[in-house]
Short mmCIF file of C-alpha atoms in Angstrom, two decimals:
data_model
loop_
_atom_site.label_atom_id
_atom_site.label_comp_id
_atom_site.label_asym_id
_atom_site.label_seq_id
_atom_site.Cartn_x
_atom_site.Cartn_y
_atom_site.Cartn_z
CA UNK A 1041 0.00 0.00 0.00
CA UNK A 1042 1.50 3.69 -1.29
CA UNK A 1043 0.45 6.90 0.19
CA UNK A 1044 0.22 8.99 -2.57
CA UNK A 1045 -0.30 13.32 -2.54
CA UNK A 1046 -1.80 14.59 -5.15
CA UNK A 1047 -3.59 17.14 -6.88
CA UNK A 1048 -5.93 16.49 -10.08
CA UNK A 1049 -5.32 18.79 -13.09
CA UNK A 1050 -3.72 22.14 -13.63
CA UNK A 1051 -5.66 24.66 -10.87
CA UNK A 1052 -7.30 21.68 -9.60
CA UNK A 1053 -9.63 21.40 -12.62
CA UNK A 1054 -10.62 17.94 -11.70
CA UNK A 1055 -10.83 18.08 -8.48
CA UNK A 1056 -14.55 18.53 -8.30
CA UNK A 1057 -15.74 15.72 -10.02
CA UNK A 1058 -13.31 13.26 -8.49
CA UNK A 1059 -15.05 14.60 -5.05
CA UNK A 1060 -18.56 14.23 -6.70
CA UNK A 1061 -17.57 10.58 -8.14
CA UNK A 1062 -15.50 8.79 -5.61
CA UNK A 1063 -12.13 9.31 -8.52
CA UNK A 1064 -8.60 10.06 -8.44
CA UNK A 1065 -7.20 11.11 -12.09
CA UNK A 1066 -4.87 12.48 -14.34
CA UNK A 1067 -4.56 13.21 -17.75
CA UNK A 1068 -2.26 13.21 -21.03
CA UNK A 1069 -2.46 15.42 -24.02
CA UNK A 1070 -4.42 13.31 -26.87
CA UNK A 1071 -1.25 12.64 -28.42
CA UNK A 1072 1.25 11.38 -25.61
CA UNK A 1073 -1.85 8.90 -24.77
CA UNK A 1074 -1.43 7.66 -28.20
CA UNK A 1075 1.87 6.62 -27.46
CA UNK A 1076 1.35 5.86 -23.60
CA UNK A 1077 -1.36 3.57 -24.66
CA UNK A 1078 1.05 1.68 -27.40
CA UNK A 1079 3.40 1.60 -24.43
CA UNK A 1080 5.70 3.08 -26.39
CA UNK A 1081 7.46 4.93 -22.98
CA UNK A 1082 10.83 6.50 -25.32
CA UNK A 1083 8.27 7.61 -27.93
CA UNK A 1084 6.77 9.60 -24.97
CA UNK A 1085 9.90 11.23 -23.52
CA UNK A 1086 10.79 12.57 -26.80
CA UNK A 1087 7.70 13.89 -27.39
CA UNK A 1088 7.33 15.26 -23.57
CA UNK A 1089 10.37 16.69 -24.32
CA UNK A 1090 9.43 19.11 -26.69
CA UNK A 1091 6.73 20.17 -24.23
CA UNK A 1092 7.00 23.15 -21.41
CA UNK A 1093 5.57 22.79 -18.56
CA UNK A 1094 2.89 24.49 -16.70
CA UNK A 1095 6.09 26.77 -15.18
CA UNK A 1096 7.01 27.98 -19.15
CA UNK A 1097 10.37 25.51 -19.21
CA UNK A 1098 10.65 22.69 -21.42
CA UNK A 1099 10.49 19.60 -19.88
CA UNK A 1100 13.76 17.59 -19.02
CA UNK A 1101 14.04 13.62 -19.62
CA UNK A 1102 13.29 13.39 -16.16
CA UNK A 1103 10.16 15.03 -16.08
CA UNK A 1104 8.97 13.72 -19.49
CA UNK A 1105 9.45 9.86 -17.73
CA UNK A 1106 7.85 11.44 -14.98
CA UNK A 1107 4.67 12.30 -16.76
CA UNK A 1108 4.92 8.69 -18.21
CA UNK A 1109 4.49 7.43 -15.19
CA UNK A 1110 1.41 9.27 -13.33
CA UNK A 1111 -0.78 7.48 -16.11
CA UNK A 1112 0.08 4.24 -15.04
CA UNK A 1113 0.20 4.90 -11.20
CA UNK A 1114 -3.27 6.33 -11.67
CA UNK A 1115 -4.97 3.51 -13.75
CA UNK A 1116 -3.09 0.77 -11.68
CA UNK A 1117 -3.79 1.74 -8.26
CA UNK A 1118 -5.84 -0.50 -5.53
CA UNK A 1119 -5.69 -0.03 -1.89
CA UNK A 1120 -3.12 2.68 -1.88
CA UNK A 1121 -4.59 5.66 0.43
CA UNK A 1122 -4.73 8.67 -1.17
CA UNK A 1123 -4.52 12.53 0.86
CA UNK A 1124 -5.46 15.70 -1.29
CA UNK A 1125 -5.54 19.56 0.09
CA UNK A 1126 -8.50 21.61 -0.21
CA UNK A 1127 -8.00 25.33 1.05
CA UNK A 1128 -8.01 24.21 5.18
CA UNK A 1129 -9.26 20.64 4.85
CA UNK A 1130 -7.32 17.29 4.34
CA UNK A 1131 -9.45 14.84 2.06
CA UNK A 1132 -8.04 11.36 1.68
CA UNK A 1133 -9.62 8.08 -0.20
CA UNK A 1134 -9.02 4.24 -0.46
CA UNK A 1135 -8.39 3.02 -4.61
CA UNK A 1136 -10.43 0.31 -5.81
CA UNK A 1137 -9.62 -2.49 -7.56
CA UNK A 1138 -12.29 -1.76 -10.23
CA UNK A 1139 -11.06 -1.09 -13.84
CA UNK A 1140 -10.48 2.48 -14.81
CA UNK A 1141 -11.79 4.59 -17.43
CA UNK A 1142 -11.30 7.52 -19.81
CA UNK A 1143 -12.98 10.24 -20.68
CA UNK A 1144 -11.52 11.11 -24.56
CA UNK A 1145 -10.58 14.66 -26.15
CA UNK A 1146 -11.73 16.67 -23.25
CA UNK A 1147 -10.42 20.64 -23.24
CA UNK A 1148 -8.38 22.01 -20.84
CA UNK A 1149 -10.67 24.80 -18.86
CA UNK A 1150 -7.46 26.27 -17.84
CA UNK A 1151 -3.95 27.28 -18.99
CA UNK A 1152 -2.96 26.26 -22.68
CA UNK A 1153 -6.36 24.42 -22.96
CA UNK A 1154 -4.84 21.75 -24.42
CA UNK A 1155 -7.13 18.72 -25.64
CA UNK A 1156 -6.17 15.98 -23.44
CA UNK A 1157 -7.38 12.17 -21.92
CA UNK A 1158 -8.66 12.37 -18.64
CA UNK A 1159 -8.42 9.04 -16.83
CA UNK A 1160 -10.62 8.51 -13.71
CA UNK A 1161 -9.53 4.96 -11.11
CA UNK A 1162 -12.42 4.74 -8.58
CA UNK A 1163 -11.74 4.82 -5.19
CA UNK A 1164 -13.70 4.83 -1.98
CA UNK A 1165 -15.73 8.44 -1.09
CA UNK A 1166 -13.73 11.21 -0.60
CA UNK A 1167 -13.69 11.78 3.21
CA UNK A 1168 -12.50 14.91 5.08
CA UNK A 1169 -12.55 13.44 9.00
CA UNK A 1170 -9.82 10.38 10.39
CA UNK A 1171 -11.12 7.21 11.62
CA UNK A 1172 -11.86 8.44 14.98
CA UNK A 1173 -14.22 11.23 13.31
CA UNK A 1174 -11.58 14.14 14.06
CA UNK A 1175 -11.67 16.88 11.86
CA UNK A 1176 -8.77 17.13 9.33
CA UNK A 1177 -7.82 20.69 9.36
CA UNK A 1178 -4.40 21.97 7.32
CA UNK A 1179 -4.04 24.75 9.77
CA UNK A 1180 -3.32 22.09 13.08
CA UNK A 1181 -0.61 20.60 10.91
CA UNK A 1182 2.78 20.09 11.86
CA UNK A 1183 5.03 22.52 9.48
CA UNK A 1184 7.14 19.15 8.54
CA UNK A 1185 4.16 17.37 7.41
CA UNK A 1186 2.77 20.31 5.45
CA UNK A 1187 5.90 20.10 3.33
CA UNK A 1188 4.51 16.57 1.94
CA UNK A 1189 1.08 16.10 2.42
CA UNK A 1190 0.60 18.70 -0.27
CA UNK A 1191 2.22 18.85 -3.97
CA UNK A 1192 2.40 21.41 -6.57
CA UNK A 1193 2.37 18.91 -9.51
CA UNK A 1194 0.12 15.94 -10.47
CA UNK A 1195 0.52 13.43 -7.75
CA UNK A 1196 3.98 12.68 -5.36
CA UNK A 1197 4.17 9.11 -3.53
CA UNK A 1198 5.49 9.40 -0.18
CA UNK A 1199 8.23 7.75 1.43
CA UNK A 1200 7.93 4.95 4.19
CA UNK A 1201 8.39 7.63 7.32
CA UNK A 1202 5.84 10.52 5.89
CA UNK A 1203 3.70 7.73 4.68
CA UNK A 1204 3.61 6.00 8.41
CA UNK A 1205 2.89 9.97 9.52
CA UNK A 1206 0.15 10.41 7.11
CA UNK A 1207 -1.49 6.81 8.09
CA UNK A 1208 -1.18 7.86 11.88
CA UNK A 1209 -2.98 11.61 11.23
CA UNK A 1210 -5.86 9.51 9.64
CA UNK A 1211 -5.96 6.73 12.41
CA UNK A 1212 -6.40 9.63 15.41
CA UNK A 1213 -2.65 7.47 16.52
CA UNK A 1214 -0.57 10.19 18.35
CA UNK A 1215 2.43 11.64 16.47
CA UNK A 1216 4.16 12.14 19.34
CA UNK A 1217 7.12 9.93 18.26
CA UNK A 1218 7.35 12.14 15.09
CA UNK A 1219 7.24 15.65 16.58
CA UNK A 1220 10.01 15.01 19.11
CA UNK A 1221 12.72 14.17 15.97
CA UNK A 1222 15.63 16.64 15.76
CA UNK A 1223 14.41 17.40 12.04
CA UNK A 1224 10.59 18.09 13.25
CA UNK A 1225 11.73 20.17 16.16
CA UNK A 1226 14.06 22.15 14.16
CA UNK A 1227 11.30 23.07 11.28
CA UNK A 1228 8.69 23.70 13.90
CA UNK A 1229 11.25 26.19 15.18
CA UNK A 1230 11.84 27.94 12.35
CA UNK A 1231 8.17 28.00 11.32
CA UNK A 1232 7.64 29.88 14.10
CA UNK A 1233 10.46 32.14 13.96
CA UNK A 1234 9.71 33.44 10.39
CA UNK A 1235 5.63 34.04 11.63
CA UNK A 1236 6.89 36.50 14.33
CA UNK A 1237 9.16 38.14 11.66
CA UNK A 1238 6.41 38.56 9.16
CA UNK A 1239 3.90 39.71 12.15
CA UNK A 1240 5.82 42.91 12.27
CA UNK A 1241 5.54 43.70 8.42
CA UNK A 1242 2.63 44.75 6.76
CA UNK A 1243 1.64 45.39 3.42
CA UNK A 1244 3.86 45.61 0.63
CA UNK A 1245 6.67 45.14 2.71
CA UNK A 1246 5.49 41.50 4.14
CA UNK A 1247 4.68 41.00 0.14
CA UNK A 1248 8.65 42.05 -0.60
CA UNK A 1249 9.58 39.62 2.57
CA UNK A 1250 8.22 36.81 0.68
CA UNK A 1251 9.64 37.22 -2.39
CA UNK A 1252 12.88 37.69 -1.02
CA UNK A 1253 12.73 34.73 1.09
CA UNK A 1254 11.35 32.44 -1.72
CA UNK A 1255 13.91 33.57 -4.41
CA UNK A 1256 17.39 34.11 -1.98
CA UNK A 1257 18.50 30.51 -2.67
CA UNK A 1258 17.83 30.14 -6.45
CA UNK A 1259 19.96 33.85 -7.06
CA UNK A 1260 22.97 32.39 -5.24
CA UNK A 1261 22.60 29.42 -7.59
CA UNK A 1262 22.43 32.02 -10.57
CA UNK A 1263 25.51 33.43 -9.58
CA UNK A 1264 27.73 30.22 -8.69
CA UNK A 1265 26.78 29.21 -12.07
CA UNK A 1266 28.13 32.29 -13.50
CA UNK A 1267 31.13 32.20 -11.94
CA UNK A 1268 31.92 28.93 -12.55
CA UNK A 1269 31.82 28.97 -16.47
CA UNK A 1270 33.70 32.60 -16.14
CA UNK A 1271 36.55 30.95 -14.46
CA UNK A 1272 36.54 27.67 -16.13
CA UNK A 1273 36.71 28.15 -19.91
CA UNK A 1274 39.76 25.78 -20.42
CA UNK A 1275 41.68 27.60 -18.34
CA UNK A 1276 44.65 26.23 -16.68
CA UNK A 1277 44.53 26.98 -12.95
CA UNK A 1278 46.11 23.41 -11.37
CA UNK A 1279 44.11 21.71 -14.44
CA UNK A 1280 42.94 21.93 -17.01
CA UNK A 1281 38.50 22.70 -16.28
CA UNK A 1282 35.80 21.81 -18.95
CA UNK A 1283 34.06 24.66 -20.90
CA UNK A 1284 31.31 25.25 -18.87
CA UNK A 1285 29.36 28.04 -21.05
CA UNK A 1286 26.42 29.57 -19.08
CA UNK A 1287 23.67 29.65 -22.03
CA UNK A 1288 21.22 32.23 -20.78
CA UNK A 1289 21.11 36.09 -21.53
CA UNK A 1290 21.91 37.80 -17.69
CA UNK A 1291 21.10 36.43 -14.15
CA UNK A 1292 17.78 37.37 -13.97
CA UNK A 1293 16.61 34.95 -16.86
CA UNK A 1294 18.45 32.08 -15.10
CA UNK A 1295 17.56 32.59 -11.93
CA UNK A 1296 13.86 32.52 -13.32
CA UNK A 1297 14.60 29.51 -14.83
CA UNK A 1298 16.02 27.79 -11.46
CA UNK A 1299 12.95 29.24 -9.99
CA UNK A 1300 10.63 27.14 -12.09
CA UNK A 1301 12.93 24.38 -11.76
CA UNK A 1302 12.38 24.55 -7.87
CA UNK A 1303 8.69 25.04 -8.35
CA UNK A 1304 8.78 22.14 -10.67
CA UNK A 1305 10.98 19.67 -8.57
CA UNK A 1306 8.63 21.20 -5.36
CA UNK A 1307 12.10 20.89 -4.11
CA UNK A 1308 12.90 17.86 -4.21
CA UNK A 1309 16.32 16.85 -4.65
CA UNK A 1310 16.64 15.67 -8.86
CA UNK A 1311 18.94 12.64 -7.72
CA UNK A 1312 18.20 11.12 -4.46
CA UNK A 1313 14.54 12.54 -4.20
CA UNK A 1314 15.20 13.90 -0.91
CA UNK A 1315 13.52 17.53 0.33
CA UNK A 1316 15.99 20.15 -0.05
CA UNK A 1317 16.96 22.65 2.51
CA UNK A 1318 17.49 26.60 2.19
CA UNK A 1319 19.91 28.23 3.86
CA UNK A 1320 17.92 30.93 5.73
CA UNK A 1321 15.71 27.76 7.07
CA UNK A 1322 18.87 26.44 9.32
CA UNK A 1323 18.35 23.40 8.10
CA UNK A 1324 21.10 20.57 6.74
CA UNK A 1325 24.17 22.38 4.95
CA UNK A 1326 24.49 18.68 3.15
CA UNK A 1327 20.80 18.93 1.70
CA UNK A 1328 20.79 22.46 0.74
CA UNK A 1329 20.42 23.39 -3.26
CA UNK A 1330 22.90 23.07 -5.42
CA UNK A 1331 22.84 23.58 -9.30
CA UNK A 1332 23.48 20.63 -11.48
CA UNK A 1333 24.26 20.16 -14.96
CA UNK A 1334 22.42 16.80 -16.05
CA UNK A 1335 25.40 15.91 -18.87
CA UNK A 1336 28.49 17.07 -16.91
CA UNK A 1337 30.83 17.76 -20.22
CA UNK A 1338 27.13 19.84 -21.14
CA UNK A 1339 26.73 24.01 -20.55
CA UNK A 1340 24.66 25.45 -18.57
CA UNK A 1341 21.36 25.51 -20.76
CA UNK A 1342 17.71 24.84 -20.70
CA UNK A 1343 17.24 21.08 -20.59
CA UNK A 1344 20.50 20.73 -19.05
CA UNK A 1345 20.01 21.43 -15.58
CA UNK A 1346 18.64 20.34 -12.43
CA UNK A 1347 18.35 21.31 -8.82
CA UNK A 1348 19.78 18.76 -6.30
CA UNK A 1349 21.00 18.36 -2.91
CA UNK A 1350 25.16 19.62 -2.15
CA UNK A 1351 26.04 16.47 -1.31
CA UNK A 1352 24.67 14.55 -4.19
CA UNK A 1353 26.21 17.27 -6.73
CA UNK A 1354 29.57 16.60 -4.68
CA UNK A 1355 29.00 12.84 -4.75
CA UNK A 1356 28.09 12.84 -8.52
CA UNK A 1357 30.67 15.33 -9.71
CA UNK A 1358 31.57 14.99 -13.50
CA UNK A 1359 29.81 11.56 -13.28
CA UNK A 1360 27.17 10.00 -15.21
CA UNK A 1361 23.40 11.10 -14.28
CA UNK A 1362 21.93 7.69 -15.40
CA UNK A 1363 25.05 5.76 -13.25
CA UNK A 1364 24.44 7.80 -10.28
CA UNK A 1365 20.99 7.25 -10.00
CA UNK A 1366 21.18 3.86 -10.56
CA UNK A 1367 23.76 3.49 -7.82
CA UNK A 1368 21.62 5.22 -5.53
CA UNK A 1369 18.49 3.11 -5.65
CA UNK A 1370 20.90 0.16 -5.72
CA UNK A 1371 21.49 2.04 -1.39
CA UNK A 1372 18.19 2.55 -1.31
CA UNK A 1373 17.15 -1.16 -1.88
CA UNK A 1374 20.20 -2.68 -1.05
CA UNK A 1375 20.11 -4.94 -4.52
CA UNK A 1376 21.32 -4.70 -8.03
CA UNK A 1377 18.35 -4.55 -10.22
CA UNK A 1378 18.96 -6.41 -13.53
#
């Protein structure tokens, strides 16, 4: 059994009926179903690849396999528990095994209003109360758990600790256990430290303190990646470095593009799927963001980067992105997958 985030459409188009009809969906553009439903999967990266996402950047390999995949999780799930976010409720849902179905060359109501292939897996009714009958309210949330019972893109599975959290919120079990971790305790901390800044600012000021806050990390990216291919075009310093050519106008049009990158990964770390730290959070200096070029001999271009965790960008270094995430699900399961 997964727990499994998610949100249903862009703006939560779907959401409604999937409420109404005891659902959870997704969707493909008409033509990527084509090729999902052929099973033709490198037919569909290519494709996806040539796509931009909802953020305006074109999607990487990554993503495109990503987007594979949420068709397949959605039409193939039974008995994984479900948890979606509705302004300050918590709704969450059993799947069935019943069969799912489509709904063919429906139009977007939103964004590019694409024509697309909506498919709906039945699950039990939507409720918005645990076990025990106790409201599920976002607000009483722990600041940890809000960081992944929610997601900004289709649908995110969680790991084996969030999902025991999430099972325990439903169940009425304390979370005790949980809330006294160093990690919890820390971002509870902080949480609370930022609200009595942002108490004192009012306006467009606590407007400017967002922004700030929300784009600090992804500038000092912009500029490390600046200064690296400055300094690195084949100079000799005690080697001899790669060409490392920064493809992007000025600072501010890569640092958007990191932004949407961010928004994109919903910071997630790119290699080891781990949530990312910011500096000004005091969090882990190993799990903060660090820029990464996908092909290391590549420039720094569209396509061509990623946002992952320091340590896995010191780990990988000029190494292979396919090798290095192979080796780390070989850690994370302990096997060799042939």
């Amino acid at each position: 059994m997964r727990v499994i985030a998610a949100v249903f459409g862009e703006e939560n188009f779907l959401w409604p009926y999937c409420k109404e009809n005891a659902t959870v969906a997704t969707l493909n553009r008409v033509e990527a179903q084509r090729l999902w439903e052929a099973r033709d999967k490198e037919g569909y990266i290519q494709d996806g690849m040539k796509q931009k996402t909802v953020r305006g950047v074109l999607a990487t390999r990554q993503v495109a396999s990503t987007w594979y995949g949420l068709m397949t999780t959605v039409s193939d799930t039974s008995g994984d528990v479900w948890i979606h976010k509705e302004d300050d409720r918590i709704w969450w849902t059993t799947s069935k095994a019943d069969p799912a179905y489509y709904i063919r060359d429906v139009v977007e109501p939103v964004g590019a209003k694409r024509r697309v292939v909506v498919c709906h897996k039945p699950c039990d009714p939507w409720k918005n109360v645990g076990l025990k009958g106790q409201p599920l309210l976002w607000h009483t949330l722990h600041p940890k758990a809000k960081d992944f019972l929610t997601t900004q893109s289709t649908l995110r599975p969680l790991g084996a600790e969030n999902a025991a959290y999430a099972l325990a919120l439903i169940a009425g079990d304390p979370l005790d256990w949980w809330h006294s971790q160093t990690e919890w305790k820390q971002k509870f901390d902080a949480a609370r430290t930022k609200q009595a800044e942002v108490t004192y600012v009012v306006g467009q000021a606590k407007a400017a303190y967002k922004m700030a806050y929300e784009v600090m990390p992804e500038k000092r990216m912009a500029d490390t990646a600046f200064k690296t291919g400055q300094f690195s075009n084949g100079q000799k310093v005690d080697r001899t470095m790669k060409n490392k050519d920064v493809l992007f106008p000025d600072r501010t049009t890569l640092s958007n593009y990191i932004t949407a990158l961010l928004e994109m990964q919903e910071n997630y770390c790119a290699l080891t799927g781990l949530r990312m730290d910011y500096a000004e959070d005091g969090g882990d200096p190993e799990l903060y963001c660090s820029l990464d070029r996908i092909d290391s001999d590549g420039h720094y271009a569209e396509g061509n980067l990623q946002v992952v965790c320091r340590f896995a960008n010191r780990w990988k270094g000029a190494g292979d992105d396919v090798s290095f995430k192979r080796l780390i699900d070989v850690i994370r399961n302990d096997s060799v997958v042939e």
